[in-house]
């Protein structure tokens, strides 16, 4: 086996390790989301379908928080998967950027649990603010990761990445934190309306995809 071939195989192995480790963090984070939801406890002498149903009703905010966080982590996992399709080389900077990104993903079960615990108290800003901070942190590190991978100067990708693909990638990394930051700011005006702001994310992504698709017909999203 030539030295060049050995180095190529070693490089592929290291990149595969990075991706597998990232997938494991995503899987654990999603699993921990549901672990944060505890089965309602009912005193033995009061056990009945009505009592259990009442206990489950109190968990609705937690389930809503779980669903939102599950979709967000799932979204970032798909984005991470698509981004690393372009990775042909690796550097220490790539490893650290990816690690910081995974740090924000691993933090999400806690921030989601904090938000879910006090979701009924719309007057409280800290629980939702911390949750939004976590999402913005994830978006920021995701943005840095994509910028580094897609930059021709980094040498990470040997593939040709069009300006449209690069621009669409930048938009995708920023739209989620932007929507949640907007949601948090709206809390000072109307906390109920504010919670619906993230519903704009799919609409904004669809509009952006159509915009960049016109610039690059081969763009996949």
CSV table of N, CA and C in Angstrom, one decimal, residues 24-178:
chain,number,residue,atom,x,y,z
A,24,UNK,N,-23.8,10.6,17.4
A,24,UNK,CA,-24.1,10.1,18.7
A,24,UNK,C,-24.6,11.2,19.7
A,25,UNK,N,-23.9,12.4,19.6
A,25,UNK,CA,-24.4,13.5,20.4
A,25,UNK,C,-25.8,13.9,20.1
A,26,UNK,N,-26.1,14.0,18.8
A,26,UNK,CA,-27.5,14.3,18.4
A,26,UNK,C,-28.5,13.3,19.0
A,27,UNK,N,-28.1,12.0,18.9
A,27,UNK,CA,-29.0,10.9,19.3
A,27,UNK,C,-29.2,11.0,20.8
A,28,UNK,N,-28.2,11.2,21.6
A,28,UNK,CA,-28.3,11.3,23.0
A,28,UNK,C,-29.1,12.5,23.4
A,29,UNK,N,-28.8,13.7,22.8
A,29,UNK,CA,-29.6,14.9,23.1
A,29,UNK,C,-31.1,14.7,22.9
A,30,UNK,N,-31.5,14.1,21.8
A,30,UNK,CA,-32.9,13.9,21.5
A,30,UNK,C,-33.5,12.9,22.5
A,31,UNK,N,-32.7,11.9,22.9
A,31,UNK,CA,-33.2,10.9,23.9
A,31,UNK,C,-33.4,11.6,25.3
A,32,UNK,N,-32.5,12.5,25.6
A,32,UNK,CA,-32.6,13.2,26.9
A,32,UNK,C,-33.7,14.1,27.0
A,33,UNK,N,-34.2,14.6,25.8
A,33,UNK,CA,-35.4,15.5,25.8
A,33,UNK,C,-36.6,14.8,26.5
A,34,UNK,N,-36.8,13.6,26.1
A,34,UNK,CA,-38.0,12.9,26.6
A,34,UNK,C,-37.8,12.4,28.1
A,35,UNK,N,-36.5,12.2,28.4
A,35,UNK,CA,-36.3,11.8,29.8
A,35,UNK,C,-36.6,12.9,30.8
A,36,UNK,N,-36.5,14.1,30.3
A,36,UNK,CA,-36.8,15.3,31.2
A,36,UNK,C,-38.3,15.3,31.5
A,37,UNK,N,-39.2,14.6,30.8
A,37,UNK,CA,-40.6,14.5,31.1
A,37,UNK,C,-40.9,13.3,32.0
A,38,UNK,N,-41.2,13.6,33.2
A,38,UNK,CA,-41.4,12.6,34.3
A,38,UNK,C,-42.9,12.1,34.3
A,39,UNK,N,-43.1,10.9,34.5
A,39,UNK,CA,-44.5,10.3,34.6
A,39,UNK,C,-45.1,11.0,35.8
A,40,UNK,N,-46.4,11.5,35.7
A,40,UNK,CA,-47.1,12.1,36.8
A,40,UNK,C,-47.3,11.1,38.0
A,41,UNK,N,-47.0,11.6,39.1
A,41,UNK,CA,-47.2,10.8,40.3
A,41,UNK,C,-48.6,11.1,41.0
A,42,UNK,N,-49.3,10.1,41.3
A,42,UNK,CA,-50.6,10.2,41.9
A,42,UNK,C,-50.6,9.3,43.2
A,43,UNK,N,-51.1,9.9,44.3
A,43,UNK,CA,-51.1,9.2,45.5
A,43,UNK,C,-52.0,7.9,45.4
A,44,UNK,N,-51.6,6.8,46.0
A,44,UNK,CA,-52.3,5.5,45.8
A,44,UNK,C,-53.8,5.6,46.1
A,45,UNK,N,-54.2,6.3,47.1
A,45,UNK,CA,-55.6,6.4,47.5
A,45,UNK,C,-56.4,7.3,46.5
A,46,UNK,N,-55.7,8.0,45.7
A,46,UNK,CA,-56.4,8.9,44.7
A,46,UNK,C,-56.3,8.5,43.3
A,47,UNK,N,-55.7,7.3,43.1
A,47,UNK,CA,-55.5,6.8,41.7
A,47,UNK,C,-56.8,6.6,41.0
A,48,UNK,N,-56.9,7.2,39.8
A,48,UNK,CA,-58.1,7.1,38.9
A,48,UNK,C,-57.7,7.6,37.6
A,49,UNK,N,-58.5,7.3,36.6
A,49,UNK,CA,-58.2,7.8,35.2
A,49,UNK,C,-58.3,9.3,35.2
A,50,UNK,N,-59.2,9.9,36.0
A,50,UNK,CA,-59.3,11.4,36.0
A,50,UNK,C,-58.0,12.0,36.7
A,51,UNK,N,-57.5,11.4,37.7
A,51,UNK,CA,-56.4,11.9,38.4
A,51,UNK,C,-55.1,11.8,37.5
A,52,UNK,N,-55.0,10.7,36.8
A,52,UNK,CA,-53.9,10.5,35.9
A,52,UNK,C,-54.0,11.5,34.7
A,53,UNK,N,-55.2,11.6,34.2
A,53,UNK,CA,-55.4,12.6,33.1
A,53,UNK,C,-55.1,14.0,33.5
A,54,UNK,N,-55.5,14.4,34.8
A,54,UNK,CA,-55.1,15.7,35.2
A,54,UNK,C,-53.6,15.9,35.3
A,55,UNK,N,-53.0,14.9,35.8
A,55,UNK,CA,-51.5,14.9,35.9
A,55,UNK,C,-50.9,15.1,34.5
A,56,UNK,N,-51.4,14.3,33.5
A,56,UNK,CA,-50.9,14.4,32.2
A,56,UNK,C,-51.1,15.8,31.6
A,57,UNK,N,-52.3,16.4,31.9
A,57,UNK,CA,-52.6,17.7,31.4
A,57,UNK,C,-51.6,18.8,31.8
A,58,UNK,N,-51.0,18.6,33.1
A,58,UNK,CA,-50.0,19.5,33.5
A,58,UNK,C,-48.7,19.3,32.8
A,59,UNK,N,-48.6,18.2,32.1
A,59,UNK,CA,-47.3,18.0,31.3
A,59,UNK,C,-47.4,18.5,29.9
A,60,UNK,N,-48.5,19.0,29.5
A,60,UNK,CA,-48.7,19.5,28.1
A,60,UNK,C,-47.6,20.5,27.7
A,61,UNK,N,-47.3,21.5,28.5
A,61,UNK,CA,-46.3,22.4,28.2
A,61,UNK,C,-44.9,21.7,28.0
A,62,UNK,N,-44.6,20.7,28.8
A,62,UNK,CA,-43.4,20.0,28.6
A,62,UNK,C,-43.4,19.2,27.3
A,63,UNK,N,-44.5,18.6,26.9
A,63,UNK,CA,-44.6,17.9,25.7
A,63,UNK,C,-44.4,18.9,24.5
A,64,UNK,N,-45.0,20.1,24.6
A,64,UNK,CA,-44.8,21.1,23.6
A,64,UNK,C,-43.4,21.5,23.4
A,65,UNK,N,-42.7,21.7,24.6
A,65,UNK,CA,-41.3,22.0,24.5
A,65,UNK,C,-40.5,20.9,23.9
A,66,UNK,N,-40.8,19.7,24.3
A,66,UNK,CA,-40.1,18.5,23.7
A,66,UNK,C,-40.3,18.4,22.2
A,67,UNK,N,-41.5,18.7,21.7
A,67,UNK,CA,-41.8,18.6,20.3
A,67,UNK,C,-41.0,19.6,19.6
A,68,UNK,N,-41.0,20.9,20.1
A,68,UNK,CA,-40.2,22.0,19.4
A,68,UNK,C,-38.7,21.7,19.4
A,69,UNK,N,-38.2,21.2,20.5
A,69,UNK,CA,-36.8,21.0,20.6
A,69,UNK,C,-36.4,19.7,19.8
A,70,UNK,N,-37.3,18.7,19.7
A,70,UNK,CA,-37.0,17.6,18.9
A,70,UNK,C,-36.9,18.0,17.4
A,71,UNK,N,-37.8,18.8,17.0
A,71,UNK,CA,-37.8,19.3,15.6
A,71,UNK,C,-36.6,20.2,15.3
A,72,UNK,N,-36.2,21.0,16.3
A,72,UNK,CA,-35.0,21.8,16.1
A,72,UNK,C,-33.7,21.0,16.0
A,73,UNK,N,-33.6,20.1,17.0
A,73,UNK,CA,-32.4,19.2,16.9
A,73,UNK,C,-32.4,18.4,15.7
A,74,UNK,N,-33.6,17.9,15.3
A,74,UNK,CA,-33.7,17.1,14.0
A,74,UNK,C,-33.3,17.9,12.8
A,75,UNK,N,-33.7,19.2,12.8
A,75,UNK,CA,-33.4,20.1,11.7
A,75,UNK,C,-31.9,20.3,11.7
A,76,UNK,N,-31.3,20.5,12.8
A,76,UNK,CA,-29.8,20.8,12.8
A,76,UNK,C,-29.1,19.5,12.5
A,77,UNK,N,-29.6,18.3,12.8
A,77,UNK,CA,-29.0,17.1,12.4
A,77,UNK,C,-29.0,16.9,10.9
A,78,UNK,N,-30.1,17.2,10.2
A,78,UNK,CA,-30.2,17.1,8.8
A,78,UNK,C,-29.2,18.1,8.1
A,79,UNK,N,-29.2,19.3,8.7
A,79,UNK,CA,-28.3,20.4,8.2
A,79,UNK,C,-26.8,19.9,8.3
A,80,UNK,N,-26.5,19.4,9.5
A,80,UNK,CA,-25.1,18.9,9.7
A,80,UNK,C,-24.8,17.8,8.7
A,81,UNK,N,-25.7,16.9,8.5
A,81,UNK,CA,-25.5,15.8,7.5
A,81,UNK,C,-25.2,16.3,6.1
A,82,UNK,N,-26.0,17.3,5.7
A,82,UNK,CA,-25.8,17.9,4.4
A,82,UNK,C,-24.5,18.7,4.3
A,83,UNK,N,-24.2,19.4,5.3
A,83,UNK,CA,-23.0,20.2,5.3
A,83,UNK,C,-21.7,19.3,5.2
A,84,UNK,N,-21.7,18.2,5.9
A,84,UNK,CA,-20.5,17.3,5.9
A,84,UNK,C,-20.4,16.5,4.7
A,85,UNK,N,-21.3,16.6,3.8
A,85,UNK,CA,-21.2,16.0,2.4
A,85,UNK,C,-20.0,16.7,1.7
A,86,UNK,N,-19.8,18.0,2.0
A,86,UNK,CA,-18.8,18.8,1.4
A,86,UNK,C,-17.4,18.6,2.0
A,87,UNK,N,-17.3,17.9,3.1
A,87,UNK,CA,-16.0,17.8,3.8
A,87,UNK,C,-15.2,16.7,3.2
A,88,UNK,N,-14.0,17.1,2.7
A,88,UNK,CA,-13.1,16.1,2.1
A,88,UNK,C,-11.8,16.0,3.0
A,89,UNK,N,-11.6,17.1,3.8
A,89,UNK,CA,-10.4,17.1,4.6
A,89,UNK,C,-10.8,17.6,6.0
A,90,UNK,N,-9.9,17.5,6.9
A,90,UNK,CA,-10.2,18.0,8.3
A,90,UNK,C,-9.0,18.7,8.9
A,91,UNK,N,-9.2,19.6,9.8
A,91,UNK,CA,-8.2,20.3,10.5
A,91,UNK,C,-8.6,20.4,11.9
A,92,UNK,N,-7.7,20.9,12.8
A,92,UNK,CA,-8.0,21.1,14.2
A,92,UNK,C,-9.1,22.1,14.4
A,93,UNK,N,-9.1,23.1,13.5
A,93,UNK,CA,-10.1,24.1,13.6
A,93,UNK,C,-11.5,23.6,13.3
A,94,UNK,N,-11.6,22.7,12.3
A,94,UNK,CA,-12.9,22.0,12.0
A,94,UNK,C,-13.3,21.2,13.2
A,95,UNK,N,-12.4,20.5,13.8
A,95,UNK,CA,-12.8,19.6,15.0
A,95,UNK,C,-13.3,20.5,16.1
A,96,UNK,N,-12.7,21.6,16.4
A,96,UNK,CA,-13.1,22.5,17.5
A,96,UNK,C,-14.4,23.2,17.2
A,97,UNK,N,-14.6,23.6,16.0
A,97,UNK,CA,-15.8,24.3,15.6
A,97,UNK,C,-17.0,23.3,15.7
A,98,UNK,N,-16.8,22.1,15.3
A,98,UNK,CA,-17.8,21.1,15.4
A,98,UNK,C,-18.1,20.7,16.9
A,99,UNK,N,-17.0,20.7,17.7
A,99,UNK,CA,-17.2,20.4,19.1
A,99,UNK,C,-18.0,21.5,19.8
A,100,UNK,N,-17.7,22.8,19.5
A,100,UNK,CA,-18.5,23.9,20.1
A,100,UNK,C,-20.0,23.8,19.6
A,101,UNK,N,-20.2,23.4,18.4
A,101,UNK,CA,-21.5,23.3,17.9
A,101,UNK,C,-22.3,22.2,18.6
A,102,UNK,N,-21.6,21.1,18.9
A,102,UNK,CA,-22.2,19.9,19.6
A,102,UNK,C,-22.5,20.3,21.1
A,103,UNK,N,-21.6,21.2,21.6
A,103,UNK,CA,-21.8,21.6,23.0
A,103,UNK,C,-23.2,22.3,23.1
A,104,UNK,N,-23.6,23.1,22.1
A,104,UNK,CA,-24.9,23.8,22.2
A,104,UNK,C,-26.0,22.8,22.0
A,105,UNK,N,-25.8,21.8,21.2
A,105,UNK,CA,-26.8,20.7,21.0
A,105,UNK,C,-27.0,19.9,22.3
A,106,UNK,N,-25.9,19.6,23.0
A,106,UNK,CA,-26.0,18.9,24.2
A,106,UNK,C,-26.6,19.7,25.4
A,107,UNK,N,-26.6,21.0,25.3
A,107,UNK,CA,-27.2,21.8,26.3
A,107,UNK,C,-28.7,21.9,26.1
A,108,UNK,N,-29.2,21.6,24.9
A,108,UNK,CA,-30.6,21.8,24.6
A,108,UNK,C,-31.6,21.0,25.5
A,109,UNK,N,-31.3,19.8,25.9
A,109,UNK,CA,-32.2,19.1,26.9
A,109,UNK,C,-32.5,19.9,28.2
A,110,UNK,N,-31.4,20.5,28.7
A,110,UNK,CA,-31.5,21.3,29.9
A,110,UNK,C,-32.3,22.6,29.7
A,111,UNK,N,-32.0,23.3,28.6
A,111,UNK,CA,-32.7,24.6,28.3
A,111,UNK,C,-34.2,24.3,28.0
A,112,UNK,N,-34.4,23.2,27.3
A,112,UNK,CA,-35.8,22.8,26.9
A,112,UNK,C,-36.6,22.4,28.2
A,113,UNK,N,-35.9,21.7,29.1
A,113,UNK,CA,-36.6,21.3,30.4
A,113,UNK,C,-36.9,22.5,31.2
A,114,UNK,N,-36.0,23.5,31.3
A,114,UNK,CA,-36.2,24.7,32.0
A,114,UNK,C,-37.4,25.5,31.5
A,115,UNK,N,-37.4,25.6,30.1
A,115,UNK,CA,-38.5,26.3,29.5
A,115,UNK,C,-39.8,25.6,29.7
A,116,UNK,N,-39.8,24.3,29.6
A,116,UNK,CA,-41.0,23.5,29.8
A,116,UNK,C,-41.6,23.6,31.2
A,117,UNK,N,-40.7,23.7,32.1
A,117,UNK,CA,-41.1,23.7,33.5
A,117,UNK,C,-41.9,25.0,33.9
A,118,UNK,N,-41.6,26.1,33.2
A,118,UNK,CA,-42.2,27.3,33.5
A,118,UNK,C,-43.0,27.9,32.3
A,119,UNK,N,-43.3,27.0,31.3
A,119,UNK,CA,-44.0,27.5,30.1
A,119,UNK,C,-45.3,28.1,30.4
A,120,UNK,N,-46.0,27.7,31.5
A,120,UNK,CA,-47.3,28.3,31.8
A,120,UNK,C,-47.2,29.7,32.3
A,121,UNK,N,-46.0,30.1,32.8
A,121,UNK,CA,-45.8,31.4,33.4
A,121,UNK,C,-45.3,32.3,32.3
A,122,UNK,N,-46.2,32.8,31.5
A,122,UNK,CA,-45.7,33.7,30.3
A,122,UNK,C,-45.1,35.0,30.8
A,123,UNK,N,-45.3,35.4,32.0
A,123,UNK,CA,-44.7,36.6,32.5
A,123,UNK,C,-43.3,36.5,32.8
A,124,UNK,N,-42.8,35.3,32.9
A,124,UNK,CA,-41.4,35.0,33.2
A,124,UNK,C,-40.6,35.1,31.9
A,125,UNK,N,-39.5,35.8,31.9
A,125,UNK,CA,-38.6,36.0,30.7
A,125,UNK,C,-37.4,35.1,30.7
A,126,UNK,N,-36.9,34.8,31.9
A,126,UNK,CA,-35.6,34.1,32.0
A,126,UNK,C,-35.7,32.7,31.4
A,127,UNK,N,-36.7,31.8,31.7
A,127,UNK,CA,-36.7,30.5,31.2
A,127,UNK,C,-36.7,30.4,29.7
A,128,UNK,N,-37.6,31.3,29.1
A,128,UNK,CA,-37.7,31.3,27.6
A,128,UNK,C,-36.4,32.0,27.0
A,129,UNK,N,-35.9,33.0,27.7
A,129,UNK,CA,-34.7,33.7,27.3
A,129,UNK,C,-33.5,32.8,27.2
A,130,UNK,N,-33.4,31.9,28.2
A,130,UNK,CA,-32.3,31.0,28.2
A,130,UNK,C,-32.4,30.0,27.1
A,131,UNK,N,-33.6,29.5,26.9
A,131,UNK,CA,-33.9,28.6,25.8
A,131,UNK,C,-33.6,29.3,24.4
A,132,UNK,N,-34.0,30.5,24.2
A,132,UNK,CA,-33.6,31.2,23.0
A,132,UNK,C,-32.1,31.4,22.9
A,133,UNK,N,-31.5,31.7,24.0
A,133,UNK,CA,-30.0,31.9,24.0
A,133,UNK,C,-29.3,30.6,23.5
A,134,UNK,N,-29.8,29.5,24.0
A,134,UNK,CA,-29.3,28.2,23.5
A,134,UNK,C,-29.4,28.0,22.0
A,135,UNK,N,-30.6,28.3,21.5
A,135,UNK,CA,-30.9,28.2,20.1
A,135,UNK,C,-30.0,29.1,19.3
A,136,UNK,N,-29.9,30.4,19.8
A,136,UNK,CA,-29.0,31.3,19.1
A,136,UNK,C,-27.5,30.9,19.1
A,137,UNK,N,-27.1,30.3,20.2
A,137,UNK,CA,-25.7,29.8,20.3
A,137,UNK,C,-25.5,28.7,19.3
A,138,UNK,N,-26.5,27.8,19.2
A,138,UNK,CA,-26.4,26.7,18.2
A,138,UNK,C,-26.3,27.3,16.8
A,139,UNK,N,-27.2,28.2,16.5
A,139,UNK,CA,-27.2,28.8,15.1
A,139,UNK,C,-25.9,29.5,14.8
A,140,UNK,N,-25.3,30.2,15.8
A,140,UNK,CA,-24.0,30.9,15.6
A,140,UNK,C,-22.9,30.0,15.3
A,141,UNK,N,-22.8,28.9,16.1
A,141,UNK,CA,-21.7,27.9,15.8
A,141,UNK,C,-22.0,27.2,14.5
A,142,UNK,N,-23.2,26.9,14.2
A,142,UNK,CA,-23.5,26.3,12.9
A,142,UNK,C,-23.1,27.2,11.8
A,143,UNK,N,-23.3,28.5,11.9
A,143,UNK,CA,-22.9,29.4,10.9
A,143,UNK,C,-21.4,29.4,10.7
A,144,UNK,N,-20.7,29.5,11.8
A,144,UNK,CA,-19.2,29.5,11.8
A,144,UNK,C,-18.7,28.2,11.1
A,145,UNK,N,-19.4,27.1,11.4
A,145,UNK,CA,-19.0,25.8,10.9
A,145,UNK,C,-19.2,25.7,9.4
A,146,UNK,N,-20.3,26.2,8.9
A,146,UNK,CA,-20.6,26.2,7.5
A,146,UNK,C,-19.7,27.2,6.7
A,147,UNK,N,-19.5,28.4,7.3
A,147,UNK,CA,-18.6,29.3,6.7
A,147,UNK,C,-17.2,28.8,6.5
A,148,UNK,N,-16.7,28.0,7.5
A,148,UNK,CA,-15.4,27.5,7.4
A,148,UNK,C,-15.3,26.4,6.4
A,149,UNK,N,-16.3,25.5,6.4
A,149,UNK,CA,-16.3,24.4,5.4
A,149,UNK,C,-16.5,24.9,4.0
A,150,UNK,N,-17.3,25.9,3.8
A,150,UNK,CA,-17.6,26.3,2.4
A,150,UNK,C,-16.6,27.3,1.9
A,151,UNK,N,-15.7,27.8,2.7
A,151,UNK,CA,-14.7,28.8,2.3
A,151,UNK,C,-13.6,28.1,1.5
A,152,UNK,N,-13.3,28.6,0.3
A,152,UNK,CA,-12.3,28.0,-0.6
A,152,UNK,C,-10.9,28.0,0.1
A,153,UNK,N,-10.7,29.0,1.0
A,153,UNK,CA,-9.4,29.2,1.6
A,153,UNK,C,-9.1,28.2,2.7
A,154,UNK,N,-10.2,27.6,3.2
A,154,UNK,CA,-10.0,26.6,4.3
A,154,UNK,C,-9.4,25.3,3.9
A,155,UNK,N,-9.6,24.9,2.6
A,155,UNK,CA,-9.1,23.7,2.1
A,155,UNK,C,-9.8,22.5,2.6
A,156,UNK,N,-11.0,22.7,3.2
A,156,UNK,CA,-11.8,21.6,3.8
A,156,UNK,C,-12.5,20.8,2.7
A,157,UNK,N,-13.0,21.5,1.7
A,157,UNK,CA,-13.7,20.9,0.6
A,157,UNK,C,-13.0,21.0,-0.7
A,158,UNK,N,-13.0,19.8,-1.4
A,158,UNK,CA,-12.4,19.8,-2.7
A,158,UNK,C,-13.4,20.0,-3.8
A,159,UNK,N,-14.7,20.2,-3.4
A,159,UNK,CA,-15.8,20.3,-4.3
A,159,UNK,C,-16.1,21.8,-4.6
A,160,UNK,N,-16.7,22.0,-5.8
A,160,UNK,CA,-17.0,23.4,-6.2
A,160,UNK,C,-18.4,23.7,-5.5
A,161,UNK,N,-18.3,24.7,-4.6
A,161,UNK,CA,-19.5,25.2,-4.0
A,161,UNK,C,-19.9,26.6,-4.5
A,162,UNK,N,-21.1,26.6,-5.2
A,162,UNK,CA,-21.5,27.8,-5.8
A,162,UNK,C,-21.8,28.9,-4.8
A,163,UNK,N,-21.8,30.2,-5.3
A,163,UNK,CA,-22.1,31.3,-4.4
A,163,UNK,C,-23.5,31.2,-3.9
A,164,UNK,N,-24.4,30.7,-4.8
A,164,UNK,CA,-25.8,30.5,-4.4
A,164,UNK,C,-25.9,29.5,-3.3
A,165,UNK,N,-25.2,28.4,-3.4
A,165,UNK,CA,-25.2,27.3,-2.3
A,165,UNK,C,-24.6,27.9,-1.1
A,166,UNK,N,-23.6,28.7,-1.2
A,166,UNK,CA,-23.0,29.2,0.0
A,166,UNK,C,-23.9,30.2,0.7
A,167,UNK,N,-24.6,31.0,-0.1
A,167,UNK,CA,-25.5,32.0,0.4
A,167,UNK,C,-26.7,31.4,1.0
A,168,UNK,N,-27.2,30.3,0.4
A,168,UNK,CA,-28.4,29.6,1.0
A,168,UNK,C,-28.0,28.9,2.3
A,169,UNK,N,-26.8,28.4,2.3
A,169,UNK,CA,-26.3,27.8,3.6
A,169,UNK,C,-26.2,28.8,4.7
A,170,UNK,N,-25.7,30.0,4.4
A,170,UNK,CA,-25.6,31.0,5.4
A,170,UNK,C,-27.0,31.4,5.9
A,171,UNK,N,-28.0,31.5,5.0
A,171,UNK,CA,-29.3,31.8,5.4
A,171,UNK,C,-29.9,30.8,6.3
A,172,UNK,N,-29.8,29.5,5.9
A,172,UNK,CA,-30.3,28.4,6.7
A,172,UNK,C,-29.8,28.4,8.1
A,173,UNK,N,-28.5,28.7,8.3
A,173,UNK,CA,-27.9,28.7,9.6
A,173,UNK,C,-28.4,29.8,10.5
A,174,UNK,N,-28.8,30.9,9.9
A,174,UNK,CA,-29.2,32.1,10.7
A,174,UNK,C,-30.7,32.3,10.9
A,175,UNK,N,-31.5,31.6,10.0
A,175,UNK,CA,-33.0,31.9,10.1
A,175,UNK,C,-33.6,31.4,11.4
A,176,UNK,N,-33.1,30.2,11.9
A,176,UNK,CA,-33.7,29.7,13.2
A,176,UNK,C,-33.4,30.6,14.3
A,177,UNK,N,-32.1,31.0,14.6
A,177,UNK,CA,-31.8,31.9,15.7
A,177,UNK,C,-32.5,33.2,15.5
A,178,UNK,N,-32.6,33.7,14.3
A,178,UNK,CA,-33.3,35.0,14.1
A,178,UNK,C,-34.8,34.9,14.5
